Coordinates of C-alpha atoms in Angstrom, one line a residue:
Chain A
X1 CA 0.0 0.0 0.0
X2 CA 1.4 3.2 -0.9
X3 CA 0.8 6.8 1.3
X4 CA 0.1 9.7 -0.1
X5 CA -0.3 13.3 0.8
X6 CA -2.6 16.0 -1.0
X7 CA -3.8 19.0 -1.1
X8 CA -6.5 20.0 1.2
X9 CA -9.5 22.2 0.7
X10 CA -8.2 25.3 3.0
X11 CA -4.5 24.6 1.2
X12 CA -6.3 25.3 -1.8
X13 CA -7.9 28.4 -1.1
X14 CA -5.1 30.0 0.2
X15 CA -2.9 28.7 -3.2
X16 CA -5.8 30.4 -4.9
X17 CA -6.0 33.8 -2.6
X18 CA -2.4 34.0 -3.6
X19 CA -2.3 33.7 -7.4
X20 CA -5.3 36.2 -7.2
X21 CA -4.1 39.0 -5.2
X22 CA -1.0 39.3 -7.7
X23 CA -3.6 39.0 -11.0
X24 CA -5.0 42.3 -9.3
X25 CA -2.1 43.4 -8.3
X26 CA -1.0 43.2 -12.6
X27 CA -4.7 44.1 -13.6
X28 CA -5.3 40.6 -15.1
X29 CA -8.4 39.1 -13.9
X30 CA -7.0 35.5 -14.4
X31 CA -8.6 31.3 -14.2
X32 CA -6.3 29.9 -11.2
X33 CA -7.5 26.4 -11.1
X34 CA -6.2 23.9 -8.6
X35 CA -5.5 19.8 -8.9
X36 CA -4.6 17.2 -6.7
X37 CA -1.5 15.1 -7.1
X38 CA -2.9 13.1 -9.6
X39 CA -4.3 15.8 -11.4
X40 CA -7.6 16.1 -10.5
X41 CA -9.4 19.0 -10.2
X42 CA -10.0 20.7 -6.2
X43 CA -10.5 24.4 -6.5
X44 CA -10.9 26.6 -9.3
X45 CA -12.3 30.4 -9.7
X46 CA -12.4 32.2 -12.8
X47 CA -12.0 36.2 -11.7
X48 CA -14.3 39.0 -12.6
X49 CA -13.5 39.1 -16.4
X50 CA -11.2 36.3 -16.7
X51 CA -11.3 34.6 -20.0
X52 CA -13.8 32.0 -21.1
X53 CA -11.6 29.6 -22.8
X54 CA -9.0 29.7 -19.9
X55 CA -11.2 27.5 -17.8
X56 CA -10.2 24.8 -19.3
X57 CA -6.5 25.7 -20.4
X58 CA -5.9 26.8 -16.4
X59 CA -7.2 23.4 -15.6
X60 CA -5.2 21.4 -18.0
X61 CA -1.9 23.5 -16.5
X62 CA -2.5 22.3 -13.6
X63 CA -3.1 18.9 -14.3
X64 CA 0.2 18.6 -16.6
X65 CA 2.1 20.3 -13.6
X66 CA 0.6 18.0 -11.3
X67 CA 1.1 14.8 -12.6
X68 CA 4.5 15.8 -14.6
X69 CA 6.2 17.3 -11.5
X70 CA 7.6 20.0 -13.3
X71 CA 6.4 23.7 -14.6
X72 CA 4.2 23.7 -18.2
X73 CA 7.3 26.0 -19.0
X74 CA 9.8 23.5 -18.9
X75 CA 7.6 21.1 -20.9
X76 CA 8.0 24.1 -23.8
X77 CA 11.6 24.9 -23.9
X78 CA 12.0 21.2 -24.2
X79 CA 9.8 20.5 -26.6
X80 CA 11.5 22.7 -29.5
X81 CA 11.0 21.1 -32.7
X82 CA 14.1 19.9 -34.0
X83 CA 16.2 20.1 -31.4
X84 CA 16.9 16.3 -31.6
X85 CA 15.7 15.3 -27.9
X86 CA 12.2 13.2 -29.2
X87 CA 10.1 15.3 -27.1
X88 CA 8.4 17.5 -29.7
X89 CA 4.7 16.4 -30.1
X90 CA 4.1 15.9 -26.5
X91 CA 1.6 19.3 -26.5
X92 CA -0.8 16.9 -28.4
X93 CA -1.0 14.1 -26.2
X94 CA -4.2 13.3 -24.3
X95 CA -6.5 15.3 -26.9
X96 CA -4.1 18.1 -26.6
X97 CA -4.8 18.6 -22.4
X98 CA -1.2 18.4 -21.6
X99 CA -0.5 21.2 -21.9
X100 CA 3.0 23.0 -22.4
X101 CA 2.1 26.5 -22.3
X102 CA 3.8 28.3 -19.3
X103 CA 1.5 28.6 -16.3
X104 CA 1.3 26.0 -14.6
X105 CA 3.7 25.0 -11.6
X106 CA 3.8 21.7 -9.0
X107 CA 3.0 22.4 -5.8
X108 CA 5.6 20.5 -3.7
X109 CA 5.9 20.4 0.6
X110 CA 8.8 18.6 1.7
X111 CA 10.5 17.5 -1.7
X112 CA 7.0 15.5 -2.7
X113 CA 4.4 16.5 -5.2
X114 CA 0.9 17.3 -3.6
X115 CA -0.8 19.4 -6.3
X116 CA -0.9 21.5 -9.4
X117 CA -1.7 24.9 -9.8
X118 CA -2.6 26.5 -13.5
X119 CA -3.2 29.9 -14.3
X120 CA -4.6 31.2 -17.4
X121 CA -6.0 34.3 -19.2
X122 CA -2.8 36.6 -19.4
X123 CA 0.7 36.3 -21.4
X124 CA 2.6 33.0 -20.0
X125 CA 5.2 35.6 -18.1
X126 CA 2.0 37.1 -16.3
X127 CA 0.3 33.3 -15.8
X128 CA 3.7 32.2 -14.5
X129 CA 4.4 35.2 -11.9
X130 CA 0.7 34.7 -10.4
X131 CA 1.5 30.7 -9.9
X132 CA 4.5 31.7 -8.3
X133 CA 2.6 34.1 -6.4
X134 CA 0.4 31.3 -5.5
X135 CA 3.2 28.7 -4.5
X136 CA 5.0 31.8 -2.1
X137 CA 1.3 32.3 -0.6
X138 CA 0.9 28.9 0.3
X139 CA 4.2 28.6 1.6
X140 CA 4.5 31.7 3.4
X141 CA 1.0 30.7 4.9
X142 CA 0.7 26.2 5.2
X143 CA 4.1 25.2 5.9
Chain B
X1 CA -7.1 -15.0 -45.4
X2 CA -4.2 -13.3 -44.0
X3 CA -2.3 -15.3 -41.2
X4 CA -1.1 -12.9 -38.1
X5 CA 1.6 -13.6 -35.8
X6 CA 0.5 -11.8 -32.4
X7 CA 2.2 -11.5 -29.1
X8 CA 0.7 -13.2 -26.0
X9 CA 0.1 -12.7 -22.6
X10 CA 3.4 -14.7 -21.5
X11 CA 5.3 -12.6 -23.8
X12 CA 3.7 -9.4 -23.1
X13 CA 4.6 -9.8 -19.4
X14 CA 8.4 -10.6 -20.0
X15 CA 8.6 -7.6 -22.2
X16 CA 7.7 -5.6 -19.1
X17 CA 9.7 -7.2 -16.7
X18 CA 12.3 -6.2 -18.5
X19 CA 11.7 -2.9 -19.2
X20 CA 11.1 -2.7 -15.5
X21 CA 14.3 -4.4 -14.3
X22 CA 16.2 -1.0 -17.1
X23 CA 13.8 1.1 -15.2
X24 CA 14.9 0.3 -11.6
X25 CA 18.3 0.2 -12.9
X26 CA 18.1 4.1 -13.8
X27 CA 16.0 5.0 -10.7
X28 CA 13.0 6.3 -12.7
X29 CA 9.6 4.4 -12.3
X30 CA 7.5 4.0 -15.8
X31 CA 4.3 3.4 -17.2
X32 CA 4.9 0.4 -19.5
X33 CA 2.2 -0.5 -22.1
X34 CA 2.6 -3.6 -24.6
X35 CA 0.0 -3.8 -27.4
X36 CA -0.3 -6.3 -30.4
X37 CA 0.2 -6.0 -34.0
X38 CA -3.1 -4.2 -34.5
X39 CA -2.0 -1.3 -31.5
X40 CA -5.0 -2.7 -28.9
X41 CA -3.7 -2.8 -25.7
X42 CA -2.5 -6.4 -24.2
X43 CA -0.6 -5.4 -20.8
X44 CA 0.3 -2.4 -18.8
X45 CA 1.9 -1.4 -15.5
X46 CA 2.2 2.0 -13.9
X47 CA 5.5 1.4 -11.4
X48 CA 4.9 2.9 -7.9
X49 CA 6.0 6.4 -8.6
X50 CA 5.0 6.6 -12.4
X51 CA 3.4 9.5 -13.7
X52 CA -0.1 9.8 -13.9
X53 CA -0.4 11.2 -17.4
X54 CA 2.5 8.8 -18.6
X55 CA -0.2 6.3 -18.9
X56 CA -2.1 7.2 -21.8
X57 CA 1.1 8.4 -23.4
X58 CA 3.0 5.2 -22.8
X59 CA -0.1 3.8 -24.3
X60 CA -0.1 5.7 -27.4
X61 CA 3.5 5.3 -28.0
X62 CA 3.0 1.4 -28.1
X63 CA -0.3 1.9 -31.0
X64 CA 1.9 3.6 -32.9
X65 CA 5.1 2.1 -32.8
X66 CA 2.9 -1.4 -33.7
X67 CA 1.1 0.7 -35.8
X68 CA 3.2 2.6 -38.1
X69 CA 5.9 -0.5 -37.4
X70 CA 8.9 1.8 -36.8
X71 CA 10.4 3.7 -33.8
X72 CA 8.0 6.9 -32.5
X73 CA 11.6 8.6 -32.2
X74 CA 11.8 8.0 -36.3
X75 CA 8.6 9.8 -36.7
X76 CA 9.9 12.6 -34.3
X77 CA 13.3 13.0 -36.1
X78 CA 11.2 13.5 -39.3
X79 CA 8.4 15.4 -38.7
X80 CA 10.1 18.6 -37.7
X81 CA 8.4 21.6 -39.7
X82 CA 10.0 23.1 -42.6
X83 CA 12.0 20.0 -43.3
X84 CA 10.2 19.8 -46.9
X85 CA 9.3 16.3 -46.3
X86 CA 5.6 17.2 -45.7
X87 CA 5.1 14.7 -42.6
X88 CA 5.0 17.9 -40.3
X89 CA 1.8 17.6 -38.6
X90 CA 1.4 14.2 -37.8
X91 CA 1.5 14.0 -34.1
X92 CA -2.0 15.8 -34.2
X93 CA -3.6 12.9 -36.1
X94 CA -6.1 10.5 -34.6
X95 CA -7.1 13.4 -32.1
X96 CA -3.3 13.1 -30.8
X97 CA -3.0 9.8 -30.1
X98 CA -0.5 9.1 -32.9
X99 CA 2.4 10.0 -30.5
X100 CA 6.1 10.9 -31.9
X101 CA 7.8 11.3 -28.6
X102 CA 10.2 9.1 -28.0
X103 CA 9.7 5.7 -26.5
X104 CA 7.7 3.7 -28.3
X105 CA 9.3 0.5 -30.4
X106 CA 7.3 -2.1 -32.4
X107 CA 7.9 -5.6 -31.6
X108 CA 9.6 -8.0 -34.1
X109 CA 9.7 -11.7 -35.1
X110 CA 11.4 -12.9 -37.9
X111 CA 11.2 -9.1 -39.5
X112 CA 7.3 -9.7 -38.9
X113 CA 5.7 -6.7 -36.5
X114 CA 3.9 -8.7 -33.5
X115 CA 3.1 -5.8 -31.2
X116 CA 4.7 -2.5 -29.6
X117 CA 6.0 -1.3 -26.8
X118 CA 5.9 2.4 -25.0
X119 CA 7.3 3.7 -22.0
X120 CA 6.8 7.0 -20.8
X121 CA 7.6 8.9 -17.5
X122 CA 11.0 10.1 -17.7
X123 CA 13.2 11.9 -20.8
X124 CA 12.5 10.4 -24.5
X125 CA 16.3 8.8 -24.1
X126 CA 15.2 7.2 -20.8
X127 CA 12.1 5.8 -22.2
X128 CA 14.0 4.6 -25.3
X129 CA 16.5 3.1 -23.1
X130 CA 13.4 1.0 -21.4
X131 CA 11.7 0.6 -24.7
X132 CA 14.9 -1.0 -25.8
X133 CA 15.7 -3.4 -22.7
X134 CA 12.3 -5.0 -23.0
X135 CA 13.0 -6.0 -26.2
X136 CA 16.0 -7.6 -25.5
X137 CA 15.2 -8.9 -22.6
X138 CA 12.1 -10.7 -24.8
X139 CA 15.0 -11.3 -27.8
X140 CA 16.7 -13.1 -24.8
X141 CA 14.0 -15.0 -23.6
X142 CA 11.6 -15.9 -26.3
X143 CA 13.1 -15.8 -29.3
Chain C
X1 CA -3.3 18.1 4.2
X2 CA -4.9 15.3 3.3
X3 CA -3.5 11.5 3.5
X4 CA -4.4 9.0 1.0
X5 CA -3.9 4.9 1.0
X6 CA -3.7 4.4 -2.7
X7 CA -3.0 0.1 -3.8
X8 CA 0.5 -0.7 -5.1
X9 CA 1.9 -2.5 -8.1
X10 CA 2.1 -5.4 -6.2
X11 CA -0.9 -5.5 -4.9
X12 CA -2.4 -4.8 -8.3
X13 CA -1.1 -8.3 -9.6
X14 CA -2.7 -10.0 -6.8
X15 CA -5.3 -8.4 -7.7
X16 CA -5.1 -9.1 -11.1
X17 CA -4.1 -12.8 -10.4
X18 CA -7.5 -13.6 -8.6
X19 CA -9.9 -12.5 -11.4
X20 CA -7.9 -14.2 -13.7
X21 CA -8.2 -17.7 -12.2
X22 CA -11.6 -17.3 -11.5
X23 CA -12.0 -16.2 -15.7
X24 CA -9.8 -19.2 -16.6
X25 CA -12.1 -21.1 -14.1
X26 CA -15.2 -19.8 -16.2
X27 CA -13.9 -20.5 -19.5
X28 CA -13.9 -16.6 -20.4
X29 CA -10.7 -14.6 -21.2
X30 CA -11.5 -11.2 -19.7
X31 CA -9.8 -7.8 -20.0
X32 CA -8.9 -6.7 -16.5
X33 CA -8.1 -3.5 -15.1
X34 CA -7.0 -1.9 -11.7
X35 CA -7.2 1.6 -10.8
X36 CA -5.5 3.4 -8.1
X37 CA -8.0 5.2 -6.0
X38 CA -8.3 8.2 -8.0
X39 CA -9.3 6.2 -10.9
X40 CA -6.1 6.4 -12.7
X41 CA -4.8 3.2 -14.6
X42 CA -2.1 1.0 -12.2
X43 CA -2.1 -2.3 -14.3
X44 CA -3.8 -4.4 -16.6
X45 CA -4.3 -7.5 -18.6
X46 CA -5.7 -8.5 -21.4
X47 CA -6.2 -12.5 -21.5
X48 CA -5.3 -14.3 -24.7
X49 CA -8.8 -14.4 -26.5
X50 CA -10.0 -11.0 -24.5
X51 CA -12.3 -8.5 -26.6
X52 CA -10.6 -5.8 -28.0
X53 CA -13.3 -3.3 -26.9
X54 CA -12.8 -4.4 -23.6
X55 CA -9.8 -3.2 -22.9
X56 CA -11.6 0.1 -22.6
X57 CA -14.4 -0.9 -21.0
X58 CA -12.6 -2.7 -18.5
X59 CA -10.6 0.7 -17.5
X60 CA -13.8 2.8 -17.5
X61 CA -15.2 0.3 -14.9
X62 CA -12.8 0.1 -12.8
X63 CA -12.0 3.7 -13.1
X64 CA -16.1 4.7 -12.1
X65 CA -16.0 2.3 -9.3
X66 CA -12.8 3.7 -7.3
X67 CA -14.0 7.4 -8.3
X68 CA -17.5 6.3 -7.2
X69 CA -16.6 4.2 -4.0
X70 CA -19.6 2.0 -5.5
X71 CA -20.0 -1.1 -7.8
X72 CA -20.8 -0.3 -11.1
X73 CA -24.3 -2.3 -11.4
X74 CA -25.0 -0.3 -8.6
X75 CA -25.4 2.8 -11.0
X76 CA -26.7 0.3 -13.7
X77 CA -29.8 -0.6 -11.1
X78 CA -30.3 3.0 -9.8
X79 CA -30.2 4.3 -12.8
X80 CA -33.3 2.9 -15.0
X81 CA -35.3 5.4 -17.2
X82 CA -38.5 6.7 -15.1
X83 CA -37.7 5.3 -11.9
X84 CA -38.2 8.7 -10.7
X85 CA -34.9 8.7 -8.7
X86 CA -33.4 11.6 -11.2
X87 CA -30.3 9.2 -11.9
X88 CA -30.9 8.0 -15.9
X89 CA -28.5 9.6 -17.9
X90 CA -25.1 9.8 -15.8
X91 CA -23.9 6.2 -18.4
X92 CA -23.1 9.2 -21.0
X93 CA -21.0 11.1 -18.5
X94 CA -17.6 12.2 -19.2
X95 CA -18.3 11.1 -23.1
X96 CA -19.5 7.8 -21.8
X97 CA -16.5 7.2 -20.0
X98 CA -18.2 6.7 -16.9
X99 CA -20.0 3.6 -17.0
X100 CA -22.6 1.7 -15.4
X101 CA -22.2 -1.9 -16.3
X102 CA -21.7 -4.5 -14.4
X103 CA -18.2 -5.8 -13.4
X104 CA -16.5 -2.7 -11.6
X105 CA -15.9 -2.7 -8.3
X106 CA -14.1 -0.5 -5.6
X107 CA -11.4 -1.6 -3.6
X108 CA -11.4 -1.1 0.2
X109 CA -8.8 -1.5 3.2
X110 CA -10.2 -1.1 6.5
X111 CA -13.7 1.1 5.2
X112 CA -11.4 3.0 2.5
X113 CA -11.8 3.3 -1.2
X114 CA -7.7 2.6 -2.1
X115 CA -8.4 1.6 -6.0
X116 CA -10.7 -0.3 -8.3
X117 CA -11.1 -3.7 -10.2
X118 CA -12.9 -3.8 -14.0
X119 CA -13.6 -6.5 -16.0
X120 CA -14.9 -7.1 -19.6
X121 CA -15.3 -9.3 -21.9
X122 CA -17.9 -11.6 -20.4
X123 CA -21.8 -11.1 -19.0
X124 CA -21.9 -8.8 -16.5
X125 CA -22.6 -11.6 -14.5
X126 CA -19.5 -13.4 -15.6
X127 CA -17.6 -9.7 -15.7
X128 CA -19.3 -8.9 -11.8
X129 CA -17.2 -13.0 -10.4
X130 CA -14.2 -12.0 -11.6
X131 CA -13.8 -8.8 -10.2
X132 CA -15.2 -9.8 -7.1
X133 CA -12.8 -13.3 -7.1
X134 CA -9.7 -10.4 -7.6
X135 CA -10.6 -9.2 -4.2
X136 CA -11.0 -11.9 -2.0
X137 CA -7.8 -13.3 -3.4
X138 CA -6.7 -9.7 -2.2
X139 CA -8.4 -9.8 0.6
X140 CA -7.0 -12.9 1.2
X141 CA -3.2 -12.2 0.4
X142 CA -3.3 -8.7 1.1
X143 CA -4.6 -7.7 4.7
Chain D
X1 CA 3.1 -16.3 -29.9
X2 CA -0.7 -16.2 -31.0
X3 CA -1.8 -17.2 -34.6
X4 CA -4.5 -15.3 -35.9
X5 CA -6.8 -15.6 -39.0
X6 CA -8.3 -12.5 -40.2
X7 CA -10.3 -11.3 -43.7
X8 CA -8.1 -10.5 -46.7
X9 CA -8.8 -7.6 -49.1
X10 CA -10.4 -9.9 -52.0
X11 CA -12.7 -11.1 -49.2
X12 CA -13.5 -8.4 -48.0
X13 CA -14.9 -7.1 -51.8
X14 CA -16.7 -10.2 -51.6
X15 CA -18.7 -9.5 -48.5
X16 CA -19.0 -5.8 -49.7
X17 CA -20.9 -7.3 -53.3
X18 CA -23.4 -9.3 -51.7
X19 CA -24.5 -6.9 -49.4
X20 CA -24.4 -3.9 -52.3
X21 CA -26.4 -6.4 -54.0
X22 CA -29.0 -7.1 -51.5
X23 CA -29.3 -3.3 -50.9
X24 CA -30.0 -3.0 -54.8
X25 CA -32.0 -5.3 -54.7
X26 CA -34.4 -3.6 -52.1
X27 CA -33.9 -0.5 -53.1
X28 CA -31.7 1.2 -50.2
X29 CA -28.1 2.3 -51.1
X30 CA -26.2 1.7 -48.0
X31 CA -23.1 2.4 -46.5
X32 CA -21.3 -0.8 -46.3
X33 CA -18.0 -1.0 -43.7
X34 CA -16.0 -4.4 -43.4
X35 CA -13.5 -4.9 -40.2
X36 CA -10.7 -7.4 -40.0
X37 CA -11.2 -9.8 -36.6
X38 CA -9.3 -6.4 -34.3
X39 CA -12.3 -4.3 -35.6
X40 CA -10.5 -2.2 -37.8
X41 CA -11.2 -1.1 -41.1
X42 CA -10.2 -3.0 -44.2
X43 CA -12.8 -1.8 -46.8
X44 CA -15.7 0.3 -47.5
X45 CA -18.3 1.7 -49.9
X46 CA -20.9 3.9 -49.9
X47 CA -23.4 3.8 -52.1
X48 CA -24.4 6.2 -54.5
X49 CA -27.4 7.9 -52.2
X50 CA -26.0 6.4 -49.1
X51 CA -26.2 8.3 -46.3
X52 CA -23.5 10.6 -44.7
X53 CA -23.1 9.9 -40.9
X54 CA -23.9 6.3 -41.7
X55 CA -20.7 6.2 -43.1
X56 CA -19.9 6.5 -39.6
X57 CA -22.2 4.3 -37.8
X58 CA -21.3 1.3 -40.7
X59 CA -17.7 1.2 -39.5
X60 CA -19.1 1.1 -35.9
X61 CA -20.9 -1.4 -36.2
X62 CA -18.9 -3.8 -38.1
X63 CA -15.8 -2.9 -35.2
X64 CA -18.4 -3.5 -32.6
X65 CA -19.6 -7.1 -34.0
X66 CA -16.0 -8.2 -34.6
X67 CA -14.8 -7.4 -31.0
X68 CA -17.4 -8.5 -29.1
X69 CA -17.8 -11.7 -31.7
X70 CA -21.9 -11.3 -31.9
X71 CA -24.6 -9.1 -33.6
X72 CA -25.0 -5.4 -32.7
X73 CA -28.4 -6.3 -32.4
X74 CA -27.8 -8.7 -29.7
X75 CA -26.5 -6.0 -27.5
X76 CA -29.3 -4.0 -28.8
X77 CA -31.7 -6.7 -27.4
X78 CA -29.9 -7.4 -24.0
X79 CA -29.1 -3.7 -22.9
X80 CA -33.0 -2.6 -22.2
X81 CA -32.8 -1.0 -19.1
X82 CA -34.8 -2.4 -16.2
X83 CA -34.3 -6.0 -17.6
X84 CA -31.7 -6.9 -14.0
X85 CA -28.6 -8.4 -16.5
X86 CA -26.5 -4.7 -16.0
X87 CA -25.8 -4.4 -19.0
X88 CA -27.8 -0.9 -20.0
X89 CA -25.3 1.8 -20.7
X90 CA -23.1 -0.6 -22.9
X91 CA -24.2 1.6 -26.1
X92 CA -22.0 4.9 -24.7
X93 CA -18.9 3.3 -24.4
X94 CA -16.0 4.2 -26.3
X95 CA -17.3 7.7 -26.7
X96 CA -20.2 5.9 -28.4
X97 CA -18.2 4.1 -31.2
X98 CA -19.9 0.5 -29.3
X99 CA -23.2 0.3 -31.2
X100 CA -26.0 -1.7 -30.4
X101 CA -28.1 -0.9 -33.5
X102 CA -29.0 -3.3 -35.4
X103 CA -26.7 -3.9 -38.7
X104 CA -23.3 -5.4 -37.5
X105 CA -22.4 -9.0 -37.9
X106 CA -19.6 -10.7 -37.0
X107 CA -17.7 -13.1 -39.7
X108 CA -16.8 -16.0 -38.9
X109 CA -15.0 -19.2 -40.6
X110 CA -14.1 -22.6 -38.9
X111 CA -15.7 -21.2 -35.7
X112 CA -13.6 -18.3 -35.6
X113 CA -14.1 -14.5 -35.8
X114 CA -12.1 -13.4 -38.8
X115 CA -13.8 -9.8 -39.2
X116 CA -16.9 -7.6 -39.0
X117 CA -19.4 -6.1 -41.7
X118 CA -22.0 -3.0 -40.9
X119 CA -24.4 -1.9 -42.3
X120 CA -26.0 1.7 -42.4
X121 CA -28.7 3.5 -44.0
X122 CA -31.6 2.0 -44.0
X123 CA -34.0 0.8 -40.8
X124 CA -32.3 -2.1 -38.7
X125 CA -34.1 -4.8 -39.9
X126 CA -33.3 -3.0 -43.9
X127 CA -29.4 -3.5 -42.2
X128 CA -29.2 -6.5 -40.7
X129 CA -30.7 -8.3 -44.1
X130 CA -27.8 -6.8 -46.3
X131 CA -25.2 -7.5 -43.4
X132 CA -26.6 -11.0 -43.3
X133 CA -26.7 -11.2 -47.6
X134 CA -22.9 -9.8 -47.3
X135 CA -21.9 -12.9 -45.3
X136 CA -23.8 -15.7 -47.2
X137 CA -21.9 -14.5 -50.8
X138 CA -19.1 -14.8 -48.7
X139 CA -20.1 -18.1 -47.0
X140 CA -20.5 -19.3 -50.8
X141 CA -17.5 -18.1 -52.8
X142 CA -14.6 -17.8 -50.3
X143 CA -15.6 -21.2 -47.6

């Protein structure tokens, strides 16, 4: 039997309180959607004039963060086409839900993957600094 | 009629144990999916630690490898855009389950394609190196 | 933060090993799949002579039991067309991945949902034995 | 190693004539899909006048008769809700592609499923008689 430790409920709200008080902060009303380790879905708000379509793109950040244990950013540099390493392509898998666009970020406590946060409805650099902003929340504030 | 040569069960589970045991070896756990000639899925394991995601992708990299009866690191290597050999684009076919990351390998008898193997959770090269040792270790042991 | 008993890979093959001696008992190949608790693919086996389509419907069983925490003919009863208990309809659910037939069950440890067992490929009746053989062999290995 | 027997190309023509035949004959241009024993496509015709999403629901039915080695229209018949077998909610699996309509017939020689054929276009019954008509040419030229 193997143990595992997730995100909670409050742990989310505070990952999402986080992300959202930088998206104000910038002026980017932004989808913050949080997973469990294994990439399903816990928390998720979509802020006064966030973006339809970012729903589902903040969810599927998270998700790929989640259950990758690495950033959606890392997944992009990587996946350069050409660049000889076989990873290029990967942004299709899984009807195109992993997804590589920076944003989304593992939550980690302790060296160990607990959850996934995704952010979507600004540039990637704006998505990225309010994960972050979630993470440092949720650190500052659970740990 | 056509007469097919298709991997079994007993085979199925020596190709994983092998790409298991290379696995171990390198200290990364993988999803490991063995399909027959036709890409339908025969035998799969998700080691304790393997990635969530890794096991649809593992899957799809077995399909096509069986499939398309060559490497999914061939298809990477020759689908990057611009290359003027107009197979740019493939990886989004069959709603992205044709996969050309990487770690997939069909499976050979006498030069005949019985099944495929794909391995997915750590870098293409380590799911190639996995992809690989399962096939010897079924060269080894079956053949 | 939450803590989660989630099955192993071993424990999946004993799992596995059960429902298949009850299916080779039966004189039905079956397609048999195990879920970890959050319905995510662990392991699986396709019998020589299993149904192709099974394969998936094997993993969608096994996959709405552990996310359910309830068999699968359990939905399949509840759910009849005018039985005025507002249930018809969820079979389509998540593009008909959640499903109702018979022959998923969830897997429990001391009153908690740590995976799920699908079968396919015989009657439900046939599909509902095996599962249920695959955990009283783990019941009876296991705990 | 498994040996498998599945439908060749000529016979698959052969099964595609006498079931354009029998659709001639009654006046219903079909769309007319043969499977190899895996369920997947080896042939297929529309008609002139046969209808466009049938196309679709042919191929389904002919992939759903092969794998599960009976008549869509036995599913059809056993999947009434309320009827206490568990098996309503079999027609929305696989997204849907498992059809229970009438019109898909498995092929069989020596005992053994070599392939599928479906039928679409007309009513069920319209369906099942040129599926049926498809697979006594057969029975006659190629046994």
């Amino acid at each position: 039997m193997l143990t595992i430790n997730r995100l909670g409920q409050d742990e989310a709200k505070v990952l999402i309180a986080g992300a959202a008080l930088k998206a104000t902060e910038i002026g980017v009303p932004m989808c913050i959607a949080i997973t469990d380790e294994s990439g399903n879905l816990i928390a998720f708000e979509r802020m006064d004039g966030g973006k339809v379509h970012s729903a589902t793109i903040a969810q599927d950040k998270a998700f790929t963060a989640a259950s990758a244990r690495k950033g959606t950013h890392e997944y992009n540099e990587a996946c350069t086409p050409g660049n000889g390493n076989h990873l290029f392509g990967i942004h299709t898998a899984l009807g195109g839900r992993l997804c590589i666009v920076g944003g989304g970020l593992p939550i980690s406590v302790n060296g160990e993957v607990v959850g996934g946060i995704g952010i979507s409805s600004g540039t990637p650099q704006q998505d990225m600094a309010c994960a972050q902003a979630g993470i440092e929340h949720f650190n500052r504030s659970c740990l």
